[in-house]
Amino acid sequence: MKRKPKLGQNFLIDDRARHAIADALGDVSQKTVIEIGPGRGAITEILAPRCGNLIALELDRELAPALAHRFADQPQVKIVEIDVLKADLASLIPSGQTADVIGNLPYYITSDILLKLFAAGSTGLLSHAVVMMQREVADRVAASPGVRDYGLLSATAQMNARVEHLFTLPPSAFSPPPEVYSSVLRLHFAPRFTELGVDPSGFDRFLKQSFAQKRKTLENNLRAAGYSSSELATSWPTDMPRQARAESLSLEVMAELYRSLRGNQQN
Ligand code: SAM
């Protein structure tokens, strides 16, 4: 079977790593697990006997039927030939259940997959995910405010999940080896919108506006997004420097500013 580099096909060959990834989901005997990009089944074959229900989403037209054939005698395993970004996760999960997600992700669509998982997590469909991605992306997802890697992806991730960095693997853990290191994260979906008193779609938009240009201060990004100087002056928290950048501020502070702007707009 020919490998398709365009589909991000770097297969995991490190035995300890694939067991560590599967183990990181914990006890899944009563759970539905969705695997993204099972490939040649390196993680699938470990999880299959452990899961209540394993649904593996694979886009490759050759790999998907080969896997379906291989797991044909395991009725708890379902291989779906589909683009994960087009999959309707809600329809795959038995109603009333929450699912876990696992995957050595196709790196070319990592951010889109993460956004899809956060959206599903915010509706209560997902409980945990153990996902491998390029190390630099994982560092951004897990970064804290004030460090170089912190940005819109970090803020979005941390509004939706607690992020745990598990371990990093060298290129030699894969065949063929990619050009980058890879890191595994565990996400505990726990949206913070209610706790921080913000509406999800409005606050998502506000974050995008706030981080629009890294070189600009938060105030300048918000002015470029249409907020007037006077409404920013009225709403600006007294203890927050006017020169602050979104990259240095906690989600609590960002939410405080958003609530204040919204409150003043409504008055
Ligand atoms: N899980 C396997 C492993 O660890 O060896 C394969 C991981 S490989 C990095 C990524 C896998 O995702 C490949 O099997 C690839 O065909 C699949 N893939 C790529 N794009 C996809 C998409 N849009 N939807 C579903 N699977 C996709």
PDB file of C-alpha atoms and ligand atoms in Angstrom:
ATOM      1  CA  MET A   1       0.000   0.000   0.000  1.00  0.00           C
ATOM      2  CA  LYS A   2       1.491   3.339  -1.040  1.00  0.00           C
ATOM      3  CA  ARG A   3       1.971   5.930   1.687  1.00  0.00           C
ATOM      4  CA  LYS A   4       0.280   9.263   1.014  1.00  0.00           C
ATOM      5  CA  PRO A   5       2.419  12.109   2.419  1.00  0.00           C
ATOM      6  CA  LYS A   6      -0.353  14.622   1.659  1.00  0.00           C
ATOM      7  CA  LEU A   7      -2.507  12.891   4.266  1.00  0.00           C
ATOM      8  CA  GLY A   8       0.169  13.357   6.938  1.00  0.00           C
ATOM      9  CA  GLN A   9       0.980   9.662   7.005  1.00  0.00           C
ATOM     10  CA  ASN A  10       3.819   9.178   9.478  1.00  0.00           C
ATOM     11  CA  PHE A  11       3.034   5.908  11.182  1.00  0.00           C
ATOM     12  CA  LEU A  12       3.920   5.338  14.823  1.00  0.00           C
ATOM     13  CA  ILE A  13       6.421   2.497  15.223  1.00  0.00           C
ATOM     14  CA  ASP A  14       7.622   3.077  18.792  1.00  0.00           C
ATOM     15  CA  ASP A  15       5.951   0.324  20.793  1.00  0.00           C
ATOM     16  CA  ARG A  16       6.250   2.022  24.189  1.00  0.00           C
ATOM     17  CA  ALA A  17       4.847   5.248  22.814  1.00  0.00           C
ATOM     18  CA  ARG A  18       1.770   3.680  21.264  1.00  0.00           C
ATOM     19  CA  HIS A  19       1.007   1.881  24.517  1.00  0.00           C
ATOM     20  CA  ALA A  20       1.575   5.081  26.523  1.00  0.00           C
ATOM     21  CA  ILE A  21      -0.864   6.948  24.265  1.00  0.00           C
ATOM     22  CA  ALA A  22      -3.554   4.278  24.588  1.00  0.00           C
ATOM     23  CA  ASP A  23      -2.979   4.023  28.369  1.00  0.00           C
ATOM     24  CA  ALA A  24      -3.376   7.788  28.750  1.00  0.00           C
ATOM     25  CA  LEU A  25      -7.117   7.453  28.117  1.00  0.00           C
ATOM     26  CA  GLY A  26      -7.488   5.344  31.254  1.00  0.00           C
ATOM     27  CA  ASP A  27     -10.319   2.861  31.693  1.00  0.00           C
ATOM     28  CA  VAL A  28     -12.441   2.916  28.549  1.00  0.00           C
ATOM     29  CA  SER A  29     -14.211  -0.402  29.057  1.00  0.00           C
ATOM     30  CA  GLN A  30     -17.609   1.306  29.295  1.00  0.00           C
ATOM     31  CA  LYS A  31     -16.877   4.116  26.882  1.00  0.00           C
ATOM     32  CA  THR A  32     -17.170   5.117  23.263  1.00  0.00           C
ATOM     33  CA  VAL A  33     -13.769   6.129  21.896  1.00  0.00           C
ATOM     34  CA  ILE A  34     -13.355   7.966  18.612  1.00  0.00           C
ATOM     35  CA  GLU A  35      -9.978   7.492  16.950  1.00  0.00           C
ATOM     36  CA  ILE A  36      -8.886  10.091  14.427  1.00  0.00           C
ATOM     37  CA  GLY A  37      -6.678   8.742  11.627  1.00  0.00           C
ATOM     38  CA  PRO A  38      -6.078   5.120  12.684  1.00  0.00           C
ATOM     39  CA  GLY A  39      -3.739   4.595   9.715  1.00  0.00           C
ATOM     40  CA  ARG A  40      -2.291   1.089   9.939  1.00  0.00           C
ATOM     41  CA  GLY A  41      -3.862   0.512  13.352  1.00  0.00           C
ATOM     42  CA  ALA A  42      -0.883   1.095  15.681  1.00  0.00           C
ATOM     43  CA  ILE A  43      -3.132   2.519  18.429  1.00  0.00           C
ATOM     44  CA  THR A  44      -6.373   0.889  17.234  1.00  0.00           C
ATOM     45  CA  GLU A  45      -5.148  -2.625  17.919  1.00  0.00           C
ATOM     46  CA  ILE A  46      -4.281  -1.795  21.532  1.00  0.00           C
ATOM     47  CA  LEU A  47      -7.561  -0.012  22.215  1.00  0.00           C
ATOM     48  CA  ALA A  48      -9.911  -2.395  20.389  1.00  0.00           C
ATOM     49  CA  PRO A  49     -10.030  -5.066  23.113  1.00  0.00           C
ATOM     50  CA  ARG A  50     -10.252  -2.419  25.866  1.00  0.00           C
ATOM     51  CA  CYS A  51     -13.109  -0.268  24.564  1.00  0.00           C
ATOM     52  CA  GLY A  52     -16.841  -0.553  24.937  1.00  0.00           C
ATOM     53  CA  ASN A  53     -17.093   0.910  21.488  1.00  0.00           C
ATOM     54  CA  LEU A  54     -14.319   2.130  19.160  1.00  0.00           C
ATOM     55  CA  ILE A  55     -15.117   4.259  16.130  1.00  0.00           C
ATOM     56  CA  ALA A  56     -12.112   4.953  13.924  1.00  0.00           C
ATOM     57  CA  LEU A  57     -12.312   7.708  11.291  1.00  0.00           C
ATOM     58  CA  GLU A  58      -9.873   7.248   8.396  1.00  0.00           C
ATOM     59  CA  LEU A  59      -9.876   9.217   5.153  1.00  0.00           C
ATOM     60  CA  ASP A  60      -7.501   7.001   3.158  1.00  0.00           C
ATOM     61  CA  ARG A  61      -9.509   4.923   0.681  1.00  0.00           C
ATOM     62  CA  GLU A  62      -7.107   1.999   0.938  1.00  0.00           C
ATOM     63  CA  LEU A  63      -6.304   2.042   4.651  1.00  0.00           C
ATOM     64  CA  ALA A  64      -9.958   2.261   5.772  1.00  0.00           C
ATOM     65  CA  PRO A  65     -11.149  -0.962   4.077  1.00  0.00           C
ATOM     66  CA  ALA A  66      -7.935  -2.774   5.082  1.00  0.00           C
ATOM     67  CA  LEU A  67      -8.611  -1.871   8.731  1.00  0.00           C
ATOM     68  CA  ALA A  68     -12.294  -2.792   8.448  1.00  0.00           C
ATOM     69  CA  HIS A  69     -11.213  -6.218   7.185  1.00  0.00           C
ATOM     70  CA  ARG A  70      -8.666  -6.625   9.967  1.00  0.00           C
ATOM     71  CA  PHE A  71     -11.150  -5.802  12.747  1.00  0.00           C
ATOM     72  CA  ALA A  72     -14.140  -7.566  11.132  1.00  0.00           C
ATOM     73  CA  ASP A  73     -14.313 -10.123  13.954  1.00  0.00           C
ATOM     74  CA  GLN A  74     -14.427  -7.414  16.648  1.00  0.00           C
ATOM     75  CA  PRO A  75     -17.983  -6.022  16.581  1.00  0.00           C
ATOM     76  CA  GLN A  76     -17.163  -3.233  19.036  1.00  0.00           C
ATOM     77  CA  VAL A  77     -14.843  -1.697  16.395  1.00  0.00           C
ATOM     78  CA  LYS A  78     -16.313   0.371  13.591  1.00  0.00           C
ATOM     79  CA  ILE A  79     -14.094   1.806  10.858  1.00  0.00           C
ATOM     80  CA  VAL A  80     -15.624   4.767   9.054  1.00  0.00           C
ATOM     81  CA  GLU A  81     -14.047   6.002   5.824  1.00  0.00           C
ATOM     82  CA  ILE A  82     -14.530   9.742   6.205  1.00  0.00           C
ATOM     83  CA  ASP A  83     -12.789  13.090   6.470  1.00  0.00           C
ATOM     84  CA  VAL A  84     -12.774  13.797  10.220  1.00  0.00           C
ATOM     85  CA  LEU A  85     -13.530  17.462   9.525  1.00  0.00           C
ATOM     86  CA  LYS A  86     -16.769  16.444   7.792  1.00  0.00           C
ATOM     87  CA  ALA A  87     -17.813  13.838  10.335  1.00  0.00           C
ATOM     88  CA  ASP A  88     -20.907  14.540  12.433  1.00  0.00           C
ATOM     89  CA  LEU A  89     -19.538  13.466  15.811  1.00  0.00           C
ATOM     90  CA  ALA A  90     -22.941  13.694  17.514  1.00  0.00           C
ATOM     91  CA  SER A  91     -24.371  11.062  15.180  1.00  0.00           C
ATOM     92  CA  LEU A  92     -21.510   8.654  15.955  1.00  0.00           C
ATOM     93  CA  ILE A  93     -21.899   8.747  19.735  1.00  0.00           C
ATOM     94  CA  PRO A  94     -24.747   6.785  21.345  1.00  0.00           C
ATOM     95  CA  SER A  95     -27.270   9.309  22.658  1.00  0.00           C
ATOM     96  CA  GLY A  96     -26.818  10.355  26.257  1.00  0.00           C
ATOM     97  CA  GLN A  97     -23.139   9.290  26.269  1.00  0.00           C
ATOM     98  CA  THR A  98     -19.946  11.312  26.247  1.00  0.00           C
ATOM     99  CA  ALA A  99     -17.061   9.972  24.193  1.00  0.00           C
ATOM    100  CA  ASP A 100     -13.277  10.131  24.443  1.00  0.00           C
ATOM    101  CA  VAL A 101     -11.030  10.913  21.503  1.00  0.00           C
ATOM    102  CA  ILE A 102      -7.622   9.524  20.626  1.00  0.00           C
ATOM    103  CA  GLY A 103      -5.375  10.183  17.695  1.00  0.00           C
ATOM    104  CA  ASN A 104      -1.964  10.650  16.261  1.00  0.00           C
ATOM    105  CA  LEU A 105      -3.364  13.545  14.256  1.00  0.00           C
ATOM    106  CA  PRO A 106      -2.729  14.318  10.603  1.00  0.00           C
ATOM    107  CA  TYR A 107      -0.586  17.411  11.281  1.00  0.00           C
ATOM    108  CA  TYR A 108      -1.751  19.406   8.250  1.00  0.00           C
ATOM    109  CA  ILE A 109      -5.195  19.920   9.836  1.00  0.00           C
ATOM    110  CA  THR A 110      -4.338  19.902  13.567  1.00  0.00           C
ATOM    111  CA  SER A 111      -5.861  23.312  14.391  1.00  0.00           C
ATOM    112  CA  ASP A 112      -9.098  22.558  12.527  1.00  0.00           C
ATOM    113  CA  ILE A 113      -9.414  19.222  14.328  1.00  0.00           C
ATOM    114  CA  LEU A 114      -8.802  20.872  17.702  1.00  0.00           C
ATOM    115  CA  LEU A 115     -11.446  23.534  16.999  1.00  0.00           C
ATOM    116  CA  LYS A 116     -13.884  20.784  16.050  1.00  0.00           C
ATOM    117  CA  LEU A 117     -13.128  18.916  19.281  1.00  0.00           C
ATOM    118  CA  PHE A 118     -13.570  22.080  21.368  1.00  0.00           C
ATOM    119  CA  ALA A 119     -16.943  22.722  19.717  1.00  0.00           C
ATOM    120  CA  ALA A 120     -18.037  19.146  20.474  1.00  0.00           C
ATOM    121  CA  GLY A 121     -16.661  19.412  24.027  1.00  0.00           C
ATOM    122  CA  SER A 122     -18.647  22.599  24.629  1.00  0.00           C
ATOM    123  CA  THR A 123     -21.892  20.753  23.894  1.00  0.00           C
ATOM    124  CA  GLY A 124     -21.000  17.995  26.361  1.00  0.00           C
ATOM    125  CA  LEU A 125     -20.308  15.347  23.692  1.00  0.00           C
ATOM    126  CA  LEU A 126     -16.683  14.724  24.694  1.00  0.00           C
ATOM    127  CA  SER A 127     -15.001  14.107  27.978  1.00  0.00           C
ATOM    128  CA  HIS A 128     -11.270  13.587  27.247  1.00  0.00           C
ATOM    129  CA  ALA A 129      -8.901  13.517  24.301  1.00  0.00           C
ATOM    130  CA  VAL A 130      -5.369  12.199  23.998  1.00  0.00           C
ATOM    131  CA  VAL A 131      -3.893  13.696  20.875  1.00  0.00           C
ATOM    132  CA  MET A 132      -0.450  13.811  19.296  1.00  0.00           C
ATOM    133  CA  MET A 133       0.587  16.776  17.216  1.00  0.00           C
ATOM    134  CA  GLN A 134       3.657  18.671  16.105  1.00  0.00           C
ATOM    135  CA  ARG A 135       5.585  19.770  19.221  1.00  0.00           C
ATOM    136  CA  GLU A 136       5.401  23.478  18.376  1.00  0.00           C
ATOM    137  CA  VAL A 137       1.609  23.325  18.084  1.00  0.00           C
ATOM    138  CA  ALA A 138       1.296  21.396  21.354  1.00  0.00           C
ATOM    139  CA  ASP A 139       3.494  24.024  23.041  1.00  0.00           C
ATOM    140  CA  ARG A 140       1.109  26.737  21.819  1.00  0.00           C
ATOM    141  CA  VAL A 141      -1.974  24.852  23.018  1.00  0.00           C
ATOM    142  CA  ALA A 142      -0.478  24.360  26.482  1.00  0.00           C
ATOM    143  CA  ALA A 143       1.274  27.753  26.911  1.00  0.00           C
ATOM    144  CA  SER A 144       0.407  30.091  29.791  1.00  0.00           C
ATOM    145  CA  PRO A 145      -0.211  33.843  29.325  1.00  0.00           C
ATOM    146  CA  GLY A 146       2.989  35.846  29.194  1.00  0.00           C
ATOM    147  CA  VAL A 147       5.166  33.160  27.605  1.00  0.00           C
ATOM    148  CA  ARG A 148       6.252  33.409  23.981  1.00  0.00           C
ATOM    149  CA  ASP A 149       4.014  30.611  22.676  1.00  0.00           C
ATOM    150  CA  TYR A 150       0.776  31.968  24.198  1.00  0.00           C
ATOM    151  CA  GLY A 151      -1.737  33.184  21.604  1.00  0.00           C
ATOM    152  CA  LEU A 152      -5.226  32.691  20.189  1.00  0.00           C
ATOM    153  CA  LEU A 153      -4.895  28.893  19.977  1.00  0.00           C
ATOM    154  CA  SER A 154      -3.833  28.710  23.645  1.00  0.00           C
ATOM    155  CA  ALA A 155      -6.659  30.997  24.779  1.00  0.00           C
ATOM    156  CA  THR A 156      -9.265  29.106  22.733  1.00  0.00           C
ATOM    157  CA  ALA A 157      -7.996  25.741  23.963  1.00  0.00           C
ATOM    158  CA  GLN A 158      -7.909  26.839  27.583  1.00  0.00           C
ATOM    159  CA  MET A 159     -11.435  28.304  27.428  1.00  0.00           C
ATOM    160  CA  ASN A 160     -12.583  24.820  26.453  1.00  0.00           C
ATOM    161  CA  ALA A 161     -10.317  22.342  28.176  1.00  0.00           C
ATOM    162  CA  ARG A 162      -7.707  21.764  30.829  1.00  0.00           C
ATOM    163  CA  VAL A 163      -4.550  20.934  28.915  1.00  0.00           C
ATOM    164  CA  GLU A 164      -1.953  18.448  30.141  1.00  0.00           C
ATOM    165  CA  HIS A 165       1.352  17.933  28.350  1.00  0.00           C
ATOM    166  CA  LEU A 166       2.216  14.215  28.541  1.00  0.00           C
ATOM    167  CA  PHE A 167       5.400  13.556  26.547  1.00  0.00           C
ATOM    168  CA  THR A 168       7.402  14.365  23.426  1.00  0.00           C
ATOM    169  CA  LEU A 169       8.639  11.940  20.783  1.00  0.00           C
ATOM    170  CA  PRO A 170      11.546  12.248  18.341  1.00  0.00           C
ATOM    171  CA  PRO A 171      11.084  11.767  14.575  1.00  0.00           C
ATOM    172  CA  SER A 172      12.570   8.241  14.902  1.00  0.00           C
ATOM    173  CA  ALA A 173       9.352   7.083  16.634  1.00  0.00           C
ATOM    174  CA  PHE A 174       7.634   7.174  13.224  1.00  0.00           C
ATOM    175  CA  SER A 175       7.970   5.637   9.813  1.00  0.00           C
ATOM    176  CA  PRO A 176       8.808   7.503   7.729  1.00  0.00           C
ATOM    177  CA  PRO A 177      10.274   9.976  10.240  1.00  0.00           C
ATOM    178  CA  PRO A 178       8.664  13.438  10.019  1.00  0.00           C
ATOM    179  CA  GLU A 179      10.847  16.543  10.035  1.00  0.00           C
ATOM    180  CA  VAL A 180       9.507  17.636  13.422  1.00  0.00           C
ATOM    181  CA  TYR A 181       9.248  16.424  17.009  1.00  0.00           C
ATOM    182  CA  SER A 182       5.795  15.417  18.213  1.00  0.00           C
ATOM    183  CA  SER A 183       4.054  15.911  21.566  1.00  0.00           C
ATOM    184  CA  VAL A 184       1.115  14.186  23.180  1.00  0.00           C
ATOM    185  CA  LEU A 185      -1.467  16.250  25.058  1.00  0.00           C
ATOM    186  CA  ARG A 186      -4.369  15.141  27.206  1.00  0.00           C
ATOM    187  CA  LEU A 187      -7.381  17.453  27.088  1.00  0.00           C
ATOM    188  CA  HIS A 188     -10.053  17.407  29.773  1.00  0.00           C
ATOM    189  CA  PHE A 189     -13.010  19.158  28.173  1.00  0.00           C
ATOM    190  CA  ALA A 190     -14.379  21.672  30.670  1.00  0.00           C
ATOM    191  CA  PRO A 191     -15.707  24.839  29.026  1.00  0.00           C
ATOM    192  CA  ARG A 192     -15.221  27.976  31.172  1.00  0.00           C
ATOM    193  CA  PHE A 193     -17.755  30.307  29.516  1.00  0.00           C
ATOM    194  CA  THR A 194     -20.387  30.101  32.278  1.00  0.00           C
ATOM    195  CA  GLU A 195     -17.819  30.375  35.065  1.00  0.00           C
ATOM    196  CA  LEU A 196     -16.342  33.511  33.460  1.00  0.00           C
ATOM    197  CA  GLY A 197     -19.755  35.006  32.686  1.00  0.00           C
ATOM    198  CA  VAL A 198     -19.301  35.250  28.903  1.00  0.00           C
ATOM    199  CA  ASP A 199     -21.304  33.954  25.946  1.00  0.00           C
ATOM    200  CA  PRO A 200     -19.295  31.479  23.810  1.00  0.00           C
ATOM    201  CA  SER A 201     -19.759  32.955  20.335  1.00  0.00           C
ATOM    202  CA  GLY A 202     -19.318  36.579  21.424  1.00  0.00           C
ATOM    203  CA  PHE A 203     -16.231  35.799  23.518  1.00  0.00           C
ATOM    204  CA  ASP A 204     -14.691  33.661  20.734  1.00  0.00           C
ATOM    205  CA  ARG A 205     -15.076  36.635  18.390  1.00  0.00           C
ATOM    206  CA  PHE A 206     -13.606  38.980  21.025  1.00  0.00           C
ATOM    207  CA  LEU A 207     -10.561  36.701  21.427  1.00  0.00           C
ATOM    208  CA  LYS A 208     -10.001  36.640  17.657  1.00  0.00           C
ATOM    209  CA  GLN A 209     -10.170  40.450  17.587  1.00  0.00           C
ATOM    210  CA  SER A 210      -7.884  40.761  20.621  1.00  0.00           C
ATOM    211  CA  PHE A 211      -5.155  38.529  19.151  1.00  0.00           C
ATOM    212  CA  ALA A 212      -5.585  39.732  15.544  1.00  0.00           C
ATOM    213  CA  GLN A 213      -2.096  41.245  15.263  1.00  0.00           C
ATOM    214  CA  LYS A 214       0.616  40.065  17.598  1.00  0.00           C
ATOM    215  CA  ARG A 215       2.620  43.292  17.327  1.00  0.00           C
ATOM    216  CA  LYS A 216      -0.307  45.486  18.362  1.00  0.00           C
ATOM    217  CA  THR A 217      -1.443  46.270  21.887  1.00  0.00           C
ATOM    218  CA  LEU A 218      -4.820  44.872  22.908  1.00  0.00           C
ATOM    219  CA  GLU A 219      -6.297  48.366  22.781  1.00  0.00           C
ATOM    220  CA  ASN A 220      -5.118  48.895  19.195  1.00  0.00           C
ATOM    221  CA  ASN A 221      -6.414  45.493  18.097  1.00  0.00           C
ATOM    222  CA  LEU A 222      -9.810  46.291  19.613  1.00  0.00           C
ATOM    223  CA  ARG A 223      -9.881  49.727  18.003  1.00  0.00           C
ATOM    224  CA  ALA A 224      -9.125  48.107  14.648  1.00  0.00           C
ATOM    225  CA  ALA A 225     -12.086  45.797  15.318  1.00  0.00           C
ATOM    226  CA  GLY A 226     -14.406  48.784  15.714  1.00  0.00           C
ATOM    227  CA  TYR A 227     -14.433  49.630  19.432  1.00  0.00           C
ATOM    228  CA  SER A 228     -14.214  53.397  20.018  1.00  0.00           C
ATOM    229  CA  SER A 229     -11.524  54.982  22.202  1.00  0.00           C
ATOM    230  CA  SER A 230     -14.154  56.247  24.605  1.00  0.00           C
ATOM    231  CA  GLU A 231     -15.883  52.911  25.127  1.00  0.00           C
ATOM    232  CA  LEU A 232     -12.493  51.274  25.664  1.00  0.00           C
ATOM    233  CA  ALA A 233     -11.542  53.991  28.167  1.00  0.00           C
ATOM    234  CA  THR A 234     -14.803  53.548  30.092  1.00  0.00           C
ATOM    235  CA  SER A 235     -14.570  49.763  30.194  1.00  0.00           C
ATOM    236  CA  TRP A 236     -10.822  49.286  30.757  1.00  0.00           C
ATOM    237  CA  PRO A 237     -10.202  47.639  34.169  1.00  0.00           C
ATOM    238  CA  THR A 238      -8.381  50.124  36.402  1.00  0.00           C
ATOM    239  CA  ASP A 239      -5.562  47.735  37.272  1.00  0.00           C
ATOM    240  CA  MET A 240      -4.858  46.766  33.623  1.00  0.00           C
ATOM    241  CA  PRO A 241      -2.038  48.634  31.811  1.00  0.00           C
ATOM    242  CA  ARG A 242      -3.283  50.447  28.679  1.00  0.00           C
ATOM    243  CA  GLN A 243      -0.269  49.096  26.769  1.00  0.00           C
ATOM    244  CA  ALA A 244      -1.077  45.458  27.601  1.00  0.00           C
ATOM    245  CA  ARG A 245      -1.088  42.847  24.849  1.00  0.00           C
ATOM    246  CA  ALA A 246      -3.654  40.063  24.814  1.00  0.00           C
ATOM    247  CA  GLU A 247      -0.728  37.599  24.935  1.00  0.00           C
ATOM    248  CA  SER A 248       0.127  38.676  28.491  1.00  0.00           C
ATOM    249  CA  LEU A 249      -3.369  38.602  30.010  1.00  0.00           C
ATOM    250  CA  SER A 250      -5.172  35.791  31.784  1.00  0.00           C
ATOM    251  CA  LEU A 251      -8.544  34.568  30.546  1.00  0.00           C
ATOM    252  CA  GLU A 252     -10.114  35.958  33.726  1.00  0.00           C
ATOM    253  CA  VAL A 253      -8.873  39.457  32.861  1.00  0.00           C
ATOM    254  CA  MET A 254      -9.913  39.135  29.200  1.00  0.00           C
ATOM    255  CA  ALA A 255     -13.366  38.032  30.329  1.00  0.00           C
ATOM    256  CA  GLU A 256     -13.573  40.983  32.738  1.00  0.00           C
ATOM    257  CA  LEU A 257     -12.844  43.433  29.911  1.00  0.00           C
ATOM    258  CA  TYR A 258     -15.331  41.700  27.598  1.00  0.00           C
ATOM    259  CA  ARG A 259     -18.085  41.796  30.235  1.00  0.00           C
ATOM    260  CA  SER A 260     -17.373  45.421  30.936  1.00  0.00           C
ATOM    261  CA  LEU A 261     -17.504  46.353  27.217  1.00  0.00           C
ATOM    262  CA  ARG A 262     -20.740  44.406  26.793  1.00  0.00           C
ATOM    263  CA  GLY A 263     -22.258  45.986  29.897  1.00  0.00           C
ATOM    264  CA  ASN A 264     -21.383  49.506  28.731  1.00  0.00           C
ATOM    265  CA  GLN A 265     -22.758  48.771  25.226  1.00  0.00           C
ATOM    266  CA  GLN A 266     -26.055  47.721  26.759  1.00  0.00           C
ATOM    267  CA  ASN A 267     -26.366  50.807  28.979  1.00  0.00           C
TER     268      ASN A 267
HETATM  269  N1  SAM B   1      -2.706   6.430  13.939  1.00  0.00           N
HETATM  270  C1  SAM B   1      -1.735   6.001  12.983  1.00  0.00           C
HETATM  271  C2  SAM B   1      -0.398   5.831  13.673  1.00  0.00           C
HETATM  272  O1  SAM B   1      -0.234   6.376  14.764  1.00  0.00           O
HETATM  273  O2  SAM B   1       0.477   5.184  13.098  1.00  0.00           O
HETATM  274  C3  SAM B   1      -1.610   6.963  11.779  1.00  0.00           C
HETATM  275  C4  SAM B   1      -1.279   8.385  12.140  1.00  0.00           C
HETATM  276  S1  SAM B   1      -0.885   9.405  10.759  1.00  0.00           S
HETATM  277  C5  SAM B   1       0.054  10.693  11.541  1.00  0.00           C
HETATM  278  C6  SAM B   1      -2.396  10.285  10.397  1.00  0.00           C
HETATM  279  C7  SAM B   1      -3.524   9.440   9.829  1.00  0.00           C
HETATM  280  O3  SAM B   1      -4.653  10.293   9.583  1.00  0.00           O
HETATM  281  C8  SAM B   1      -3.233   8.753   8.513  1.00  0.00           C
HETATM  282  O4  SAM B   1      -3.656   7.415   8.566  1.00  0.00           O
HETATM  283  C9  SAM B   1      -4.050   9.529   7.480  1.00  0.00           C
HETATM  284  O5  SAM B   1      -4.447   8.753   6.370  1.00  0.00           O
HETATM  285  C10 SAM B   1      -5.223   9.965   8.314  1.00  0.00           C
HETATM  286  N2  SAM B   1      -5.896  11.182   7.815  1.00  0.00           N
HETATM  287  C11 SAM B   1      -5.355  12.202   7.133  1.00  0.00           C
HETATM  288  N3  SAM B   1      -6.266  13.151   6.887  1.00  0.00           N
HETATM  289  C12 SAM B   1      -7.431  12.714   7.458  1.00  0.00           C
HETATM  290  C13 SAM B   1      -8.735  13.266   7.538  1.00  0.00           C
HETATM  291  N4  SAM B   1      -9.035  14.454   7.019  1.00  0.00           N
HETATM  292  N5  SAM B   1      -9.698  12.524   8.158  1.00  0.00           N
HETATM  293  C14 SAM B   1      -9.398  11.306   8.714  1.00  0.00           C
HETATM  294  N6  SAM B   1      -8.173  10.756   8.667  1.00  0.00           N
HETATM  295  C15 SAM B   1      -7.200  11.447   8.041  1.00  0.00           C
END
